[in-house]
PDB file of C-alpha atoms in Angstrom:
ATOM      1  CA  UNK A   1      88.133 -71.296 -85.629  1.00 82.00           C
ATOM      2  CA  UNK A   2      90.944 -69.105 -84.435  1.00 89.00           C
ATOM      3  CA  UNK A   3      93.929 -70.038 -83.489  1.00 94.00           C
ATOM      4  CA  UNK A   4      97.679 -69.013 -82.982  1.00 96.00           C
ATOM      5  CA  UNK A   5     101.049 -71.113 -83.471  1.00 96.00           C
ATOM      6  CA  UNK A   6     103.693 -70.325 -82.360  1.00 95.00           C
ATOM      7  CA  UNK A   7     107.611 -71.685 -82.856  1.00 87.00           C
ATOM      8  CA  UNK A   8     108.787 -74.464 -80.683  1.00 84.00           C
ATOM      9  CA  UNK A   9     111.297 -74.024 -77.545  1.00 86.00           C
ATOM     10  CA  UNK A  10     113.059 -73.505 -75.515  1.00 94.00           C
ATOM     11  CA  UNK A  11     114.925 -70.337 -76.931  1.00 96.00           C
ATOM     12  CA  UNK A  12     118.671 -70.246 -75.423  1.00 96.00           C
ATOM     13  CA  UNK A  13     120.546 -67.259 -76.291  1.00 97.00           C
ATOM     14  CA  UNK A  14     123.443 -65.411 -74.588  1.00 97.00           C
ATOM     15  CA  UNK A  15     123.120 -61.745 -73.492  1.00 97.00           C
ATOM     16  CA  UNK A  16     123.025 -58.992 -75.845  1.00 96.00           C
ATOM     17  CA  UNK A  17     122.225 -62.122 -78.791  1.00 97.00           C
ATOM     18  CA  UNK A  18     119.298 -61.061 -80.784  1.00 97.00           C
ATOM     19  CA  UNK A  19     115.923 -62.489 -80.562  1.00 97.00           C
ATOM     20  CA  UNK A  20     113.207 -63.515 -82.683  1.00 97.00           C
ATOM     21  CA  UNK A  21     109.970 -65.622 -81.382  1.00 97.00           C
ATOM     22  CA  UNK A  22     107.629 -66.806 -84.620  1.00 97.00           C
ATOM     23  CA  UNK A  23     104.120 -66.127 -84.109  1.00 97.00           C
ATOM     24  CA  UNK A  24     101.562 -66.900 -86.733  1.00 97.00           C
ATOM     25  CA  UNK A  25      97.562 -67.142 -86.676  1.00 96.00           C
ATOM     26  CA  UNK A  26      94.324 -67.794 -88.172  1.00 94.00           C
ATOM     27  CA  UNK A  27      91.097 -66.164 -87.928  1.00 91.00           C
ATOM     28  CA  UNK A  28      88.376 -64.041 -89.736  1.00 84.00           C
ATOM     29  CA  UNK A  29      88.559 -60.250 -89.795  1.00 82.00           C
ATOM     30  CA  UNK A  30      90.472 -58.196 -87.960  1.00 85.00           C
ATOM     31  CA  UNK A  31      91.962 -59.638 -84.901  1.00 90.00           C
ATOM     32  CA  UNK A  32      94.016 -57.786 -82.047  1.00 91.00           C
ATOM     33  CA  UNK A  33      97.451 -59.407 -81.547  1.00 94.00           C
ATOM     34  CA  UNK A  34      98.959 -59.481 -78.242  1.00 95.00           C
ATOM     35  CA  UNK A  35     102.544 -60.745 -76.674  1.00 97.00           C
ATOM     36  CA  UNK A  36     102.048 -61.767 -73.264  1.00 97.00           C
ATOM     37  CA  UNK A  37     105.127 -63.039 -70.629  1.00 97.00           C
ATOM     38  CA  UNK A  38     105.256 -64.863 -67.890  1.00 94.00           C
ATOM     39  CA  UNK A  39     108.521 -64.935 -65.307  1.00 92.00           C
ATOM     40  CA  UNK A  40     109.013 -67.836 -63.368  1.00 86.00           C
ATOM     41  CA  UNK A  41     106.688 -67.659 -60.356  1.00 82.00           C
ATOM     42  CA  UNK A  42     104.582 -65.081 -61.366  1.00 86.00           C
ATOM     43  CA  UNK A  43     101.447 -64.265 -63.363  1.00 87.00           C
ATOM     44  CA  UNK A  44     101.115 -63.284 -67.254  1.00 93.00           C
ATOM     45  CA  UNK A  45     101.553 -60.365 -67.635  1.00 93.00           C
ATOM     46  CA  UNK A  46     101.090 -58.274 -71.067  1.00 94.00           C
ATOM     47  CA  UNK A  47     103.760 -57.550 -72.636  1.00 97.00           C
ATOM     48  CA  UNK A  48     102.949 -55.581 -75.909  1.00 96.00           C
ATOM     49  CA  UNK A  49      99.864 -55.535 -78.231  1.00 94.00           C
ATOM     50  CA  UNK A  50      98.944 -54.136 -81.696  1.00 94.00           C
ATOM     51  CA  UNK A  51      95.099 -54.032 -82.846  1.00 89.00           C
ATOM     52  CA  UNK A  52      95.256 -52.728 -86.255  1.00 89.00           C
ATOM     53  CA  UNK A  53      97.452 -54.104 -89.442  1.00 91.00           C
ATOM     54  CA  UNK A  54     100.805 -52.621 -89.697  1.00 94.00           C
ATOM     55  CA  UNK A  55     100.523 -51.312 -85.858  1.00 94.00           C
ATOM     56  CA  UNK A  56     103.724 -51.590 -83.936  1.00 96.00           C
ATOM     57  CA  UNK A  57     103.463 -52.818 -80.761  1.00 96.00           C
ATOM     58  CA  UNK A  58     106.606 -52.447 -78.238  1.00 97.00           C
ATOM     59  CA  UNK A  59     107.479 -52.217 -74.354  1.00 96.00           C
ATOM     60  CA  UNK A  60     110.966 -53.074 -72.902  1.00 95.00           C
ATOM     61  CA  UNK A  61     112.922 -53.420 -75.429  1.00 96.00           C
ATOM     62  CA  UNK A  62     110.768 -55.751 -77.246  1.00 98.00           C
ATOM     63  CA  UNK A  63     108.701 -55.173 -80.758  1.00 98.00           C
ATOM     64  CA  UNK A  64     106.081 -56.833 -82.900  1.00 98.00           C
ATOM     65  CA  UNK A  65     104.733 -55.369 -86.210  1.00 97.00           C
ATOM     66  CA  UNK A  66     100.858 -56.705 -87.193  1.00 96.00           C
ATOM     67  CA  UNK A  67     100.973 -58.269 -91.046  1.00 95.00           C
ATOM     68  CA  UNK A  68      97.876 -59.081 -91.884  1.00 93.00           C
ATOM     69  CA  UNK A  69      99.214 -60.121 -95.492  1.00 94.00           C
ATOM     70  CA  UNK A  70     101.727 -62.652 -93.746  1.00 95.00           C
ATOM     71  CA  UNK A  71      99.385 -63.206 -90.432  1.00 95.00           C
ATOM     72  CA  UNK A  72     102.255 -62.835 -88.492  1.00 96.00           C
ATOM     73  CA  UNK A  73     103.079 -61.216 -85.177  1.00 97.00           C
ATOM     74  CA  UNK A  74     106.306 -61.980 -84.546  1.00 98.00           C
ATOM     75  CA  UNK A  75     108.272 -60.663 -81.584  1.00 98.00           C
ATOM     76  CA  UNK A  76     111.873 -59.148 -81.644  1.00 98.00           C
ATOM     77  CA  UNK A  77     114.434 -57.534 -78.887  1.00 97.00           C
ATOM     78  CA  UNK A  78     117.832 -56.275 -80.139  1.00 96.00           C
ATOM     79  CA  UNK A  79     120.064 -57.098 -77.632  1.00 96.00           C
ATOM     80  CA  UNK A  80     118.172 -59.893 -74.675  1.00 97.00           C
ATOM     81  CA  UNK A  81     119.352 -59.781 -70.627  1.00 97.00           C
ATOM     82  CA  UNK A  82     119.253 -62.590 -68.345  1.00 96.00           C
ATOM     83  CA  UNK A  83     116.364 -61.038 -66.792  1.00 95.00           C
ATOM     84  CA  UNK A  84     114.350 -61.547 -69.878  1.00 97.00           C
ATOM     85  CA  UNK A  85     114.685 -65.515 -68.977  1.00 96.00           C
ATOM     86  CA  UNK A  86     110.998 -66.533 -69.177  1.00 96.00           C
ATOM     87  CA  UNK A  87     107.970 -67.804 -71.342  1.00 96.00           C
ATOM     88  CA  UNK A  88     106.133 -65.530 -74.146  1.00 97.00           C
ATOM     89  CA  UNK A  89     103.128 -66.089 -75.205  1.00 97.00           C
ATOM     90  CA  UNK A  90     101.480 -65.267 -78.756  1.00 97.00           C
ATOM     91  CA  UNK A  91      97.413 -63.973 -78.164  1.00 96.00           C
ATOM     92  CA  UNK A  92      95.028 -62.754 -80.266  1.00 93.00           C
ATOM     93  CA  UNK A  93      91.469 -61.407 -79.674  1.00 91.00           C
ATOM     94  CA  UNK A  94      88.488 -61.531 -81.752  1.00 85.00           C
ATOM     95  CA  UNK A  95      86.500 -58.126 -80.270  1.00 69.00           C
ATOM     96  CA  UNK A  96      87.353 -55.268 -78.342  1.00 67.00           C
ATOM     97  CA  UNK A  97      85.645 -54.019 -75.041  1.00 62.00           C
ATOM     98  CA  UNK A  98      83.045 -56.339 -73.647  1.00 61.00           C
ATOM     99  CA  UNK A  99      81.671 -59.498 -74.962  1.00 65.00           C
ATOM    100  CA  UNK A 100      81.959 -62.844 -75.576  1.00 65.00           C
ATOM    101  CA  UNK A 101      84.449 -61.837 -78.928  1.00 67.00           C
ATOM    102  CA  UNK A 102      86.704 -60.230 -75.847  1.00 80.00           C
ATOM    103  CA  UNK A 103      88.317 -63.707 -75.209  1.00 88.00           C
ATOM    104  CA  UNK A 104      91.821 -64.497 -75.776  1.00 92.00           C
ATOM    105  CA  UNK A 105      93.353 -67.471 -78.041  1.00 94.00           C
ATOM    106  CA  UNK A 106      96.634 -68.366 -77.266  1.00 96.00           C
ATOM    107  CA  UNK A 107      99.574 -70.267 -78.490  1.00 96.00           C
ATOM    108  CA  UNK A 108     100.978 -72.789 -76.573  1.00 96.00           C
ATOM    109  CA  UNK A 109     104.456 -70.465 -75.660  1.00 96.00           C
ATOM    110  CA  UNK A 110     107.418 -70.156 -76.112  1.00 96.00           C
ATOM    111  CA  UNK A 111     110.542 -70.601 -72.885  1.00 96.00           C
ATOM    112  CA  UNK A 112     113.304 -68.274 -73.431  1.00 97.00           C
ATOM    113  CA  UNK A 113     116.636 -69.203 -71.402  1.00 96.00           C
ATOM    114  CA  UNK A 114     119.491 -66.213 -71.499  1.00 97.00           C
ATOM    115  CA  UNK A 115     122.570 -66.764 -70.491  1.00 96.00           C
ATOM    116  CA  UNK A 116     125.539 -64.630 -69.457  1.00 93.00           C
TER     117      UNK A 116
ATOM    118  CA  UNK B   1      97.247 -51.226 -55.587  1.00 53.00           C
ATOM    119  CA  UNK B   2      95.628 -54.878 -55.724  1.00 79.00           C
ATOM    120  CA  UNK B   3      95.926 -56.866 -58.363  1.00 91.00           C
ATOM    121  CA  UNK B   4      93.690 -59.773 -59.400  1.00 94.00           C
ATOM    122  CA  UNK B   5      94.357 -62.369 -56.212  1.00 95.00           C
ATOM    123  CA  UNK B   6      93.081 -66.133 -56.394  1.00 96.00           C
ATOM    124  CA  UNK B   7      93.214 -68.803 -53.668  1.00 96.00           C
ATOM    125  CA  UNK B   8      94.578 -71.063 -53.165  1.00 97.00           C
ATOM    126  CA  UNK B   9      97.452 -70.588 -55.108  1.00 95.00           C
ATOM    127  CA  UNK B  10      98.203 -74.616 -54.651  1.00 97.00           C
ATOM    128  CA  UNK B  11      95.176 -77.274 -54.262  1.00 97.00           C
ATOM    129  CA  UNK B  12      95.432 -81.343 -54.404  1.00 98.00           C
ATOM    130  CA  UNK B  13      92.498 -83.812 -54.251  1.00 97.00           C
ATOM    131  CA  UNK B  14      92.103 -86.671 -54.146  1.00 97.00           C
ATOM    132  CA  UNK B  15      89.985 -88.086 -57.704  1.00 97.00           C
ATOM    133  CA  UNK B  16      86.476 -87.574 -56.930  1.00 97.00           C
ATOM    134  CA  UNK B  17      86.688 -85.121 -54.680  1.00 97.00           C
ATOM    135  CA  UNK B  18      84.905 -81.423 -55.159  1.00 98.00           C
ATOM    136  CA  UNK B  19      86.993 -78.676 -55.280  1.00 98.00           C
ATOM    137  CA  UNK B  20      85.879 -74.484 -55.134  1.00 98.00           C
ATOM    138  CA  UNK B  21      88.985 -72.042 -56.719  1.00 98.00           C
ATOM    139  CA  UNK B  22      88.284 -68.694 -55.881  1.00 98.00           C
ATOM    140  CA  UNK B  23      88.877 -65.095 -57.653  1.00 98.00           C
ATOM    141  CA  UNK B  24      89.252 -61.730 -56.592  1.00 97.00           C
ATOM    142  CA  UNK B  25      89.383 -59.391 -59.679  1.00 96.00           C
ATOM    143  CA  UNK B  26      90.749 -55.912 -59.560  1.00 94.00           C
ATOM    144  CA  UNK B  27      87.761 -53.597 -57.705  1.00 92.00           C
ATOM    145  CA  UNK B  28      85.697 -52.094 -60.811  1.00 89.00           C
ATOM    146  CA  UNK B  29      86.578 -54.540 -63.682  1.00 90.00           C
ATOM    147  CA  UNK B  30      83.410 -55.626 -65.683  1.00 89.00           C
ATOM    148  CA  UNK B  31      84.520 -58.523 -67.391  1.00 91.00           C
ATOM    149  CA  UNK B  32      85.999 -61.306 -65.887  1.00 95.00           C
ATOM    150  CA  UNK B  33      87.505 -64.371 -67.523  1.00 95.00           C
ATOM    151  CA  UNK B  34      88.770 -67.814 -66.262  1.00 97.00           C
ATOM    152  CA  UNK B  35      91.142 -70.100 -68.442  1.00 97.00           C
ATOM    153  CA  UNK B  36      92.776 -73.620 -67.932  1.00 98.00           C
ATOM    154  CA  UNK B  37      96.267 -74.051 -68.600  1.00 96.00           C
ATOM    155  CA  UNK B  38      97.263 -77.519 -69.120  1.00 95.00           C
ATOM    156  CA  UNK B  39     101.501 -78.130 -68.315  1.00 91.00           C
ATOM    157  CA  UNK B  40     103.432 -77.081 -70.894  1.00 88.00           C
ATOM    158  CA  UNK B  41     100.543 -75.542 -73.037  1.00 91.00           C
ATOM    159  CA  UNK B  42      98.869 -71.871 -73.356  1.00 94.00           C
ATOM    160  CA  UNK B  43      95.925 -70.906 -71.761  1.00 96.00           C
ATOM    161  CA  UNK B  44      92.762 -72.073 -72.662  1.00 96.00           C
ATOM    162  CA  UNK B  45      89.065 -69.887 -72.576  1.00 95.00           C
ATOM    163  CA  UNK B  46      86.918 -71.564 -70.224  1.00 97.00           C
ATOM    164  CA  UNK B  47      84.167 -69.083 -69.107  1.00 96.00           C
ATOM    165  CA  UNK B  48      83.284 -65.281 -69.283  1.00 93.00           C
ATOM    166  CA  UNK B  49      81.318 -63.078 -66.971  1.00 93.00           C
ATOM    167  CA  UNK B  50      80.469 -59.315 -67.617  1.00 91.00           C
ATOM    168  CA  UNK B  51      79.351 -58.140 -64.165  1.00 92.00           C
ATOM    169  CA  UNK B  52      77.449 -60.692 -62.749  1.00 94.00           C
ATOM    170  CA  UNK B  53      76.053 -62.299 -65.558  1.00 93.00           C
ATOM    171  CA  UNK B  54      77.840 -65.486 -67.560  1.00 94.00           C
ATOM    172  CA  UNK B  55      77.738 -64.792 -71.089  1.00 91.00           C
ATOM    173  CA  UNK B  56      80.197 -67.525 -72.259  1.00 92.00           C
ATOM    174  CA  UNK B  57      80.426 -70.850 -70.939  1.00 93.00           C
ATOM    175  CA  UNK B  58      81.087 -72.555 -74.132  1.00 93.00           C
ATOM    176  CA  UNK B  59      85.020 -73.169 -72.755  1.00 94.00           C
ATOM    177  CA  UNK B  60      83.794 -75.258 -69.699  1.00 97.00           C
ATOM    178  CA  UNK B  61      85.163 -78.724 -70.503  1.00 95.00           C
ATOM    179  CA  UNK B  62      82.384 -80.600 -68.819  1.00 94.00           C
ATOM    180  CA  UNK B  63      79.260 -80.260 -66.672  1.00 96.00           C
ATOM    181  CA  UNK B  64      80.819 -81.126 -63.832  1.00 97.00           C
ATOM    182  CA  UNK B  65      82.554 -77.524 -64.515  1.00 98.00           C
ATOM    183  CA  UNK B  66      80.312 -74.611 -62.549  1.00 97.00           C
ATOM    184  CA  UNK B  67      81.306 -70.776 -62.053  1.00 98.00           C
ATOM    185  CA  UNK B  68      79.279 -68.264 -60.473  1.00 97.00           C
ATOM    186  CA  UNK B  69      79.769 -64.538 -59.902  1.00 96.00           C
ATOM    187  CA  UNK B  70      76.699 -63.389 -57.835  1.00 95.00           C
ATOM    188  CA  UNK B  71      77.353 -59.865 -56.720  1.00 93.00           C
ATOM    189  CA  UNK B  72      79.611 -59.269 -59.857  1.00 90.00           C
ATOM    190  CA  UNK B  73      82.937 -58.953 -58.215  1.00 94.00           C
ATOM    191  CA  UNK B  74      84.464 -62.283 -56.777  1.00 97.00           C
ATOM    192  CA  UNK B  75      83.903 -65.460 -58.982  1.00 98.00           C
ATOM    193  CA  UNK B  76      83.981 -69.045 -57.694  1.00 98.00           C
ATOM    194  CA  UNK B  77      84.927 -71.971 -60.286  1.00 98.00           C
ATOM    195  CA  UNK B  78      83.797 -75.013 -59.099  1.00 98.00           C
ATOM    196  CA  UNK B  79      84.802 -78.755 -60.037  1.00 98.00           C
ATOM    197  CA  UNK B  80      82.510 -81.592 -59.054  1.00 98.00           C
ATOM    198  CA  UNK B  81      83.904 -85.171 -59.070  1.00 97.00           C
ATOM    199  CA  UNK B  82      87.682 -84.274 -59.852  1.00 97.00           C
ATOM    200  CA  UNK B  83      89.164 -86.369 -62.499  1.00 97.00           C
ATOM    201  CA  UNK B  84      92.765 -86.176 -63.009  1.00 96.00           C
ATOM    202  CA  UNK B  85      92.400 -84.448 -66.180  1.00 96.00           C
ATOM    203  CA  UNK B  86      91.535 -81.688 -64.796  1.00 97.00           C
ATOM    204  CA  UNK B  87      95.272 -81.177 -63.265  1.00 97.00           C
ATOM    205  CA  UNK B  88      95.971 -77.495 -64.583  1.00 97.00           C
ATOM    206  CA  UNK B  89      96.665 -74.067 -63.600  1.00 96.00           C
ATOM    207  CA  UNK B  90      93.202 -71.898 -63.253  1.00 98.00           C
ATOM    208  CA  UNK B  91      93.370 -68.329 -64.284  1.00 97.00           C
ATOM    209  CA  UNK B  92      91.110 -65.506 -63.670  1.00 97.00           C
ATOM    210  CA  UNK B  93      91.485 -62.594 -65.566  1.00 95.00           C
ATOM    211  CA  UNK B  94      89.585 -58.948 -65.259  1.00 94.00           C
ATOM    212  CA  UNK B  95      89.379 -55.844 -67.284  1.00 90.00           C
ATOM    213  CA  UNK B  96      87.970 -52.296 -66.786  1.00 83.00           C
ATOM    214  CA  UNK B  97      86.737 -51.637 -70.347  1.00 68.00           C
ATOM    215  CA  UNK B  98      86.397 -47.980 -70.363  1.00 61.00           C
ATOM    216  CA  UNK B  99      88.487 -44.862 -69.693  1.00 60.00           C
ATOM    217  CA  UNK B 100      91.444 -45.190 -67.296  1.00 61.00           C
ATOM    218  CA  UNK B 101      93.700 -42.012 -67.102  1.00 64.00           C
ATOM    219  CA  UNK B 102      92.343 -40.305 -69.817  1.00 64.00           C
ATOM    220  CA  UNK B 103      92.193 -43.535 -72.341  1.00 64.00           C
ATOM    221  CA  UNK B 104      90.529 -46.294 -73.194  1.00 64.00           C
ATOM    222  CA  UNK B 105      92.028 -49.503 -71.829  1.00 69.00           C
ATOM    223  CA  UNK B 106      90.225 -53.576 -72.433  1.00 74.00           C
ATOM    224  CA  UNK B 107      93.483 -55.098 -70.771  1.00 85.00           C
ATOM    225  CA  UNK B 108      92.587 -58.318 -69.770  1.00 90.00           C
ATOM    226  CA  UNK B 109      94.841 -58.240 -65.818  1.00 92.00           C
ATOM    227  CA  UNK B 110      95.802 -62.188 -64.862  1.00 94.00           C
ATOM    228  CA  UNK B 111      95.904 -63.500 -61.223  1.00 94.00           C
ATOM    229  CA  UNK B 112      98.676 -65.976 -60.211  1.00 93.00           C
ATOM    230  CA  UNK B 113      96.746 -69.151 -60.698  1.00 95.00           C
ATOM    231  CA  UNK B 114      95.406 -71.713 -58.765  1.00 97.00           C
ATOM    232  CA  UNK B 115      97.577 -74.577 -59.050  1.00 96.00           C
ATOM    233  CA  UNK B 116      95.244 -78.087 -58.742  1.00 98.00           C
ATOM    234  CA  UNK B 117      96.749 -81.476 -58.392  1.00 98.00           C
ATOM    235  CA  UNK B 118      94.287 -84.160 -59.142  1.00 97.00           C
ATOM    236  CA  UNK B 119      95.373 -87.788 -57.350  1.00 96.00           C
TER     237      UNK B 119
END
């Protein structure tokens, strides 16, 4: 089946440290990867995705390049804020558009605490 | 504009008790998606709907698990019999699937959870 692992937390950095968050998965074909975060208090919300190997995905800051040959989505910022404090999660997604393939598999996150 | 709202946000029962979490996606999403997140873990797939019609229940941990989404736009998950197992956060998610300024957008849009407390 599919899944997604991701590395353990919590993350503490201080600001402007740089920042790395693992993600690795399994599953058939060709999967769309997705970095989704959630502040304290609020909803996920996404964050970045790629849906192709070697597709860049980035948004705030943050990046993730797809390798298919590594299975690895792993995300990066160069320099983190306090206001980045919160919990990332890995996704992936069998299909695209509608179906039952359209569901997302997730890791089980990853807490990020910055501090000044 | 609205985004996808879910009430309550907080719910306790006591074990045994039946308990109705309810979903309001964003107005025109298709597909609709709820998810259990246990504390401390990712989200997990429960059920899918594309309009009103459930094409994936395979998620639902239990019979005693029930969602419906009759007219295609607001989706009721029911619990029957609460168990205290089934303490999580409850997610609905929606996306358009189709054209949205000028591209194509699947985003799947998350709601703030229903908190549930089972005693």
């Amino acid at each position: 089946g599919n899944s997604v692992t991701q590395m353990e937390g919590p993350v503490t950095l201080s600001e402007e440290a740089f920042l790395t968050i693992n993600c690795t998965y399994t599953a058939t074909g060709y999967p769309s990867l997705f970095w989704y975060v959630q502040y304290p208090g609020e909803g996920l919300q996404l964050l970045l995705k790629a849906t192709k190997a070697d597709d860049k995905g980035s948004n705030k800051g943050f990046e993730a390049t797809y390798r298919k040959e590594t299975t690895s989505f792993h995300l990066e910022k160069g320099s983190v804020q306090v206001s980045d404090s919160a919990v990332y999660f890995c996704a992936l997604r069998k299909g695209r558009g509608t179906g039952t393939a359209s569901k997302l598999t997730f890791g089980t996150g990853t807490r990020l605490q910055v501090t000044l | 504009g609205a985004g996808v709202s879910q009430s309550p946000r907080y719910k306790v029962a006591k074990r045994g008790q039946d308990v109705a979490l309810r979903c309001d996606p964003i107005s025109g999403h298709v597909s609709l998606f709820w998810y259990q997140q246990a504390l401390g873990q990712g989200p997990e797939f429960l059920t899918y709907f594309q309009n009103e019609a459930q094409l994936d229940k395979s998620g639902l941990p239990s019979d005693r698990f029930f969602a419906e989404r009759p007219e295609g736009s607001v989706s009721t998950l029911k619990i029957q019999r609460t168990q205290q197992e089934d303490s999580a956060v409850y997610l609905c998610a929606s996306s358009l699937v189709g054209l949205a300024g000028g591209s194509y957008t699947d985003t799947q849009y998350f709601g703030p959870g229903t908190r549930l407390t089972v005693l």
